[in-house]
Amino acid sequence: DSGVTQTPKHLITATGQRVTLRCSPRSGDLSVYWYQQSLDQGLQFLIQYYNGEERAKGNILERFSAQQFPDLHSELNLSSLELGDSALYFCASSGRVSSEDTQYFGPGTRLTVL
Amino acid sequence: AQKVTQAQTEISVVEKEDVTLDCVYETRDTTYYLFWYKQPPSGELVFLIRRNSFDEQNEISGRYSWNFQKSTSSFNFTITASQVVDSAVYFCALSEGGNNDMRFGAGTRLTVKP
């Protein structure tokens, strides 16, 4: 158990809908990262937050947004969902903002868009 | 831009065989960090090891060992006396200093048969 929690574990929704994925980092960690794992794209970095501020952006679509709250939990919002958004979404956390830190991953949220 | 190549898509071995998973990386930075993660059938990503670019020492942890060679830009992972529980997808990943966009390889699916 990495100490990172994600809810829900599974999510099934329809095209055009909006969903919110939630992540709680390990105790004491200030950085939260979001990743998407799909069969065709593999594991892709989406976005990083550090202590409430956005710090790095990867291949995140404009339909997707994230935020980190004062209690350090983070939410990833996916809107106008398309079939191709079906994937496993991981959250990871690390202690600092630096790229040298090890990222510890949560169990993931499996999103299915029908 | 950084890149990680795991040329072996799938490997199948019989229990107790040794197996090496290859990882080749590309980066222009002199400061970078390499990681290996394991994704068992349950789906979570489990951290295995982190190595920085200034430390070329090989590492051994039980049945696991890692060979980092800057001259060939490789960071290979060997499992000695493989066990069925080692069956998983293994990912190699690279972070460049100052760049929080961690890049993952496509992964190698290892199947260990009894």
Short mmCIF file of C-alpha atoms in Angstrom, two decimals:
data_model
loop_
_atom_site.label_atom_id
_atom_site.label_comp_id
_atom_site.label_asym_id
_atom_site.label_seq_id
_atom_site.Cartn_x
_atom_site.Cartn_y
_atom_site.Cartn_z
CA ASP A 1 0.00 0.00 0.00
CA SER A 2 1.60 3.25 -1.20
CA GLY A 3 -0.46 5.48 1.08
CA VAL A 4 -2.03 7.29 -1.87
CA THR A 5 -5.79 6.85 -2.11
CA GLN A 6 -8.01 7.34 -5.11
CA THR A 7 -11.78 7.29 -5.44
CA PRO A 8 -13.78 5.92 -7.04
CA LYS A 9 -12.11 2.68 -8.08
CA HIS A 10 -14.36 2.29 -11.10
CA LEU A 11 -16.51 4.78 -12.98
CA ILE A 12 -18.84 4.08 -15.87
CA THR A 13 -20.45 6.98 -17.65
CA ALA A 14 -21.74 8.09 -21.03
CA THR A 15 -20.26 10.27 -23.74
CA GLY A 16 -20.72 13.97 -23.16
CA GLN A 17 -20.81 13.62 -19.39
CA ARG A 18 -18.51 15.12 -16.76
CA VAL A 19 -16.79 13.21 -13.96
CA THR A 20 -14.52 14.04 -11.04
CA LEU A 21 -11.73 11.78 -9.82
CA ARG A 22 -10.35 12.29 -6.36
CA CYS A 23 -6.91 11.68 -4.91
CA SER A 24 -5.44 11.96 -1.43
CA PRO A 25 -1.64 12.02 -1.32
CA ARG A 26 0.57 10.24 1.18
CA SER A 27 0.77 11.94 4.52
CA GLY A 28 3.26 14.80 4.30
CA ASP A 29 3.53 14.84 0.51
CA LEU A 30 2.95 18.20 -1.13
CA SER A 31 3.12 17.21 -4.81
CA VAL A 32 0.34 15.47 -6.65
CA TYR A 33 0.61 14.17 -10.21
CA TRP A 34 -2.05 12.83 -12.54
CA TYR A 35 -1.41 10.23 -15.23
CA GLN A 36 -3.54 8.54 -17.85
CA GLN A 37 -2.89 4.93 -18.88
CA SER A 38 -4.53 3.76 -22.07
CA LEU A 39 -3.79 0.87 -24.41
CA ASP A 40 -2.82 3.08 -27.34
CA GLN A 41 -0.99 5.89 -25.52
CA GLY A 42 0.57 4.04 -22.61
CA LEU A 43 1.26 5.92 -19.38
CA GLN A 44 1.13 9.67 -19.94
CA PHE A 45 1.77 12.48 -17.53
CA LEU A 46 -1.12 14.93 -17.39
CA ILE A 47 -0.44 17.54 -14.72
CA GLN A 48 1.33 18.26 -11.44
CA TYR A 49 0.31 20.36 -8.47
CA TYR A 50 2.54 21.37 -5.61
CA ASN A 51 1.06 22.80 -2.44
CA GLY A 52 -1.99 24.06 -4.29
CA GLU A 53 -0.23 25.53 -7.30
CA GLU A 54 0.02 24.07 -10.79
CA ARG A 55 3.68 23.27 -11.47
CA ALA A 56 3.86 21.24 -14.65
CA LYS A 57 1.60 20.31 -17.51
CA GLY A 58 1.88 17.37 -19.84
CA ASN A 59 -0.49 16.04 -22.47
CA ILE A 60 -3.64 17.21 -20.77
CA LEU A 61 -6.63 17.98 -22.95
CA GLU A 62 -8.45 21.30 -22.58
CA ARG A 63 -11.55 19.34 -21.55
CA PHE A 64 -9.63 18.14 -18.50
CA SER A 65 -8.74 20.25 -15.48
CA ALA A 66 -7.38 19.65 -12.03
CA GLN A 67 -6.94 21.39 -8.75
CA GLN A 68 -5.31 20.80 -5.39
CA PHE A 69 -7.10 21.92 -2.27
CA PRO A 70 -5.70 23.36 0.98
CA ASP A 71 -5.86 19.93 2.60
CA LEU A 72 -3.66 18.76 -0.33
CA HIS A 73 -6.15 16.38 -1.85
CA SER A 74 -6.57 16.78 -5.58
CA GLU A 75 -9.38 16.37 -8.07
CA LEU A 76 -9.19 15.71 -11.79
CA ASN A 77 -12.23 16.89 -13.71
CA LEU A 78 -12.98 15.35 -17.09
CA SER A 79 -15.73 16.92 -19.16
CA SER A 80 -17.45 16.36 -22.50
CA LEU A 81 -16.27 12.80 -22.25
CA GLU A 82 -15.48 10.83 -25.39
CA LEU A 83 -15.07 7.10 -25.92
CA GLY A 84 -11.33 7.61 -26.21
CA ASP A 85 -11.16 8.97 -22.66
CA SER A 86 -11.74 5.46 -21.34
CA ALA A 87 -8.55 4.67 -19.44
CA LEU A 88 -6.98 4.04 -16.07
CA TYR A 89 -6.24 7.33 -14.31
CA PHE A 90 -3.52 7.34 -11.72
CA CYS A 91 -2.64 9.84 -9.10
CA ALA A 92 0.84 9.90 -7.61
CA SER A 93 2.40 11.93 -4.84
CA SER A 94 5.87 12.95 -3.75
CA GLY A 95 7.31 14.99 -0.95
CA ARG A 96 8.69 17.90 -2.91
CA VAL A 97 8.24 19.62 -6.24
CA SER A 98 11.48 18.25 -7.68
CA SER A 99 11.64 15.76 -10.53
CA GLU A 100 14.19 13.74 -8.56
CA ASP A 101 11.63 12.68 -6.01
CA THR A 102 10.14 9.23 -6.21
CA GLN A 103 6.47 9.30 -7.10
CA TYR A 104 4.22 6.87 -5.24
CA PHE A 105 1.13 5.85 -7.12
CA GLY A 106 -2.41 5.27 -6.00
CA PRO A 107 -4.46 2.25 -7.08
CA GLY A 108 -6.03 4.14 -9.99
CA THR A 109 -9.54 4.91 -11.17
CA ARG A 110 -10.77 2.93 -14.15
CA LEU A 111 -12.99 5.13 -16.29
CA THR A 112 -15.24 3.57 -18.88
CA VAL A 113 -17.08 5.88 -21.27
CA LEU A 114 -19.96 4.21 -23.11
CA ALA B 1 12.84 15.66 -25.34
CA GLN B 2 13.38 12.66 -23.13
CA LYS B 3 12.43 9.23 -24.35
CA VAL B 4 12.38 5.73 -22.89
CA THR B 5 12.42 2.59 -25.00
CA GLN B 6 11.53 -0.85 -23.72
CA ALA B 7 11.96 -2.94 -26.83
CA GLN B 8 10.73 -6.17 -25.27
CA THR B 9 6.94 -6.11 -25.38
CA GLU B 10 6.44 -9.50 -23.79
CA ILE B 11 8.72 -12.06 -22.16
CA SER B 12 7.73 -15.50 -20.99
CA VAL B 13 9.97 -17.63 -18.77
CA VAL B 14 9.65 -20.70 -16.62
CA GLU B 15 9.94 -20.37 -12.87
CA LYS B 16 13.51 -20.18 -11.54
CA GLU B 17 14.89 -18.83 -14.78
CA ASP B 18 16.77 -15.53 -14.72
CA VAL B 19 15.33 -12.76 -16.87
CA THR B 20 16.59 -9.33 -17.90
CA LEU B 21 14.30 -6.48 -18.88
CA ASP B 22 15.92 -3.88 -21.09
CA CYS B 23 15.51 -0.12 -20.85
CA VAL B 24 17.21 2.41 -23.11
CA TYR B 25 16.74 6.12 -22.56
CA GLU B 26 17.43 9.36 -24.39
CA THR B 27 18.02 12.71 -22.76
CA ARG B 28 20.07 15.83 -23.38
CA ASP B 29 20.27 16.65 -19.68
CA THR B 30 23.27 15.74 -17.59
CA THR B 31 21.06 15.51 -14.52
CA TYR B 32 18.28 12.98 -14.72
CA TYR B 33 16.59 10.24 -12.73
CA LEU B 34 15.62 6.75 -13.75
CA PHE B 35 12.94 4.60 -12.19
CA TRP B 36 11.47 1.14 -12.45
CA TYR B 37 7.87 0.40 -11.54
CA LYS B 38 5.97 -2.87 -11.44
CA GLN B 39 2.30 -3.17 -12.40
CA PRO B 40 0.90 -6.53 -11.25
CA PRO B 41 -2.41 -7.87 -12.60
CA SER B 42 -4.24 -6.00 -9.82
CA GLY B 43 -3.32 -2.78 -11.64
CA GLU B 44 -1.48 -0.61 -9.14
CA LEU B 45 1.97 0.79 -9.91
CA VAL B 46 4.59 -0.26 -7.41
CA PHE B 47 7.86 1.63 -7.11
CA LEU B 48 10.96 -0.58 -7.34
CA ILE B 49 14.02 1.64 -7.67
CA ARG B 50 15.28 5.15 -8.38
CA ARG B 51 18.73 5.98 -9.71
CA ASN B 52 20.20 9.40 -10.43
CA SER B 53 22.51 10.12 -13.35
CA PHE B 54 25.53 10.67 -11.12
CA ASP B 55 25.35 7.28 -9.50
CA GLU B 56 26.32 4.45 -11.82
CA GLN B 57 26.61 1.89 -9.07
CA ASN B 58 24.69 -1.24 -9.75
CA GLU B 59 22.15 -2.23 -7.16
CA ILE B 60 20.98 -5.55 -5.82
CA SER B 61 17.90 -6.06 -3.72
CA GLY B 62 17.16 -9.69 -3.02
CA ARG B 63 16.43 -11.36 -6.35
CA TYR B 64 16.33 -8.01 -8.15
CA SER B 65 19.33 -6.23 -9.61
CA TRP B 66 19.77 -3.19 -11.79
CA ASN B 67 22.58 -2.36 -14.20
CA PHE B 68 22.94 1.33 -15.06
CA GLN B 69 25.34 2.14 -17.89
CA LYS B 70 25.58 5.75 -19.03
CA SER B 71 27.85 4.79 -21.92
CA THR B 72 25.00 2.87 -23.54
CA SER B 73 22.14 4.90 -21.99
CA SER B 74 20.71 1.78 -20.48
CA PHE B 75 19.16 0.87 -17.16
CA ASN B 76 18.44 -2.84 -17.27
CA PHE B 77 16.60 -4.86 -14.65
CA THR B 78 17.36 -8.50 -13.87
CA ILE B 79 15.24 -10.88 -11.86
CA THR B 80 17.14 -13.90 -10.62
CA ALA B 81 15.35 -17.18 -10.01
CA SER B 82 12.03 -15.78 -11.21
CA GLN B 83 8.81 -16.70 -9.42
CA VAL B 84 5.19 -16.76 -10.55
CA VAL B 85 4.54 -13.69 -8.37
CA ASP B 86 6.96 -11.74 -10.55
CA SER B 87 4.43 -11.87 -13.38
CA ALA B 88 3.55 -8.26 -14.11
CA VAL B 89 4.16 -5.39 -16.49
CA TYR B 90 7.38 -3.59 -15.71
CA PHE B 91 7.89 0.05 -16.61
CA CYS B 92 11.08 2.04 -16.89
CA ALA B 93 10.73 5.81 -16.50
CA LEU B 94 12.88 8.92 -16.85
CA SER B 95 12.70 12.36 -15.24
CA GLU B 96 14.98 15.16 -16.32
CA GLY B 97 16.30 17.61 -13.75
CA GLY B 98 14.00 20.61 -13.61
CA ASN B 99 11.35 18.92 -15.74
CA ASN B 100 8.56 17.27 -13.82
CA ASP B 101 7.19 15.47 -16.88
CA MET B 102 8.20 11.88 -16.12
CA ARG B 103 8.28 9.76 -19.25
CA PHE B 104 7.46 6.09 -19.12
CA GLY B 105 8.46 3.37 -21.51
CA ALA B 106 5.79 1.22 -23.09
CA GLY B 107 6.36 -1.51 -20.54
CA THR B 108 7.42 -5.14 -20.72
CA ARG B 109 4.90 -7.80 -19.80
CA LEU B 110 6.65 -10.61 -17.95
CA THR B 111 4.92 -13.94 -17.54
CA VAL B 112 6.51 -16.49 -15.26
CA LYS B 113 5.09 -19.96 -15.72
CA PRO B 114 5.22 -22.60 -13.00
#
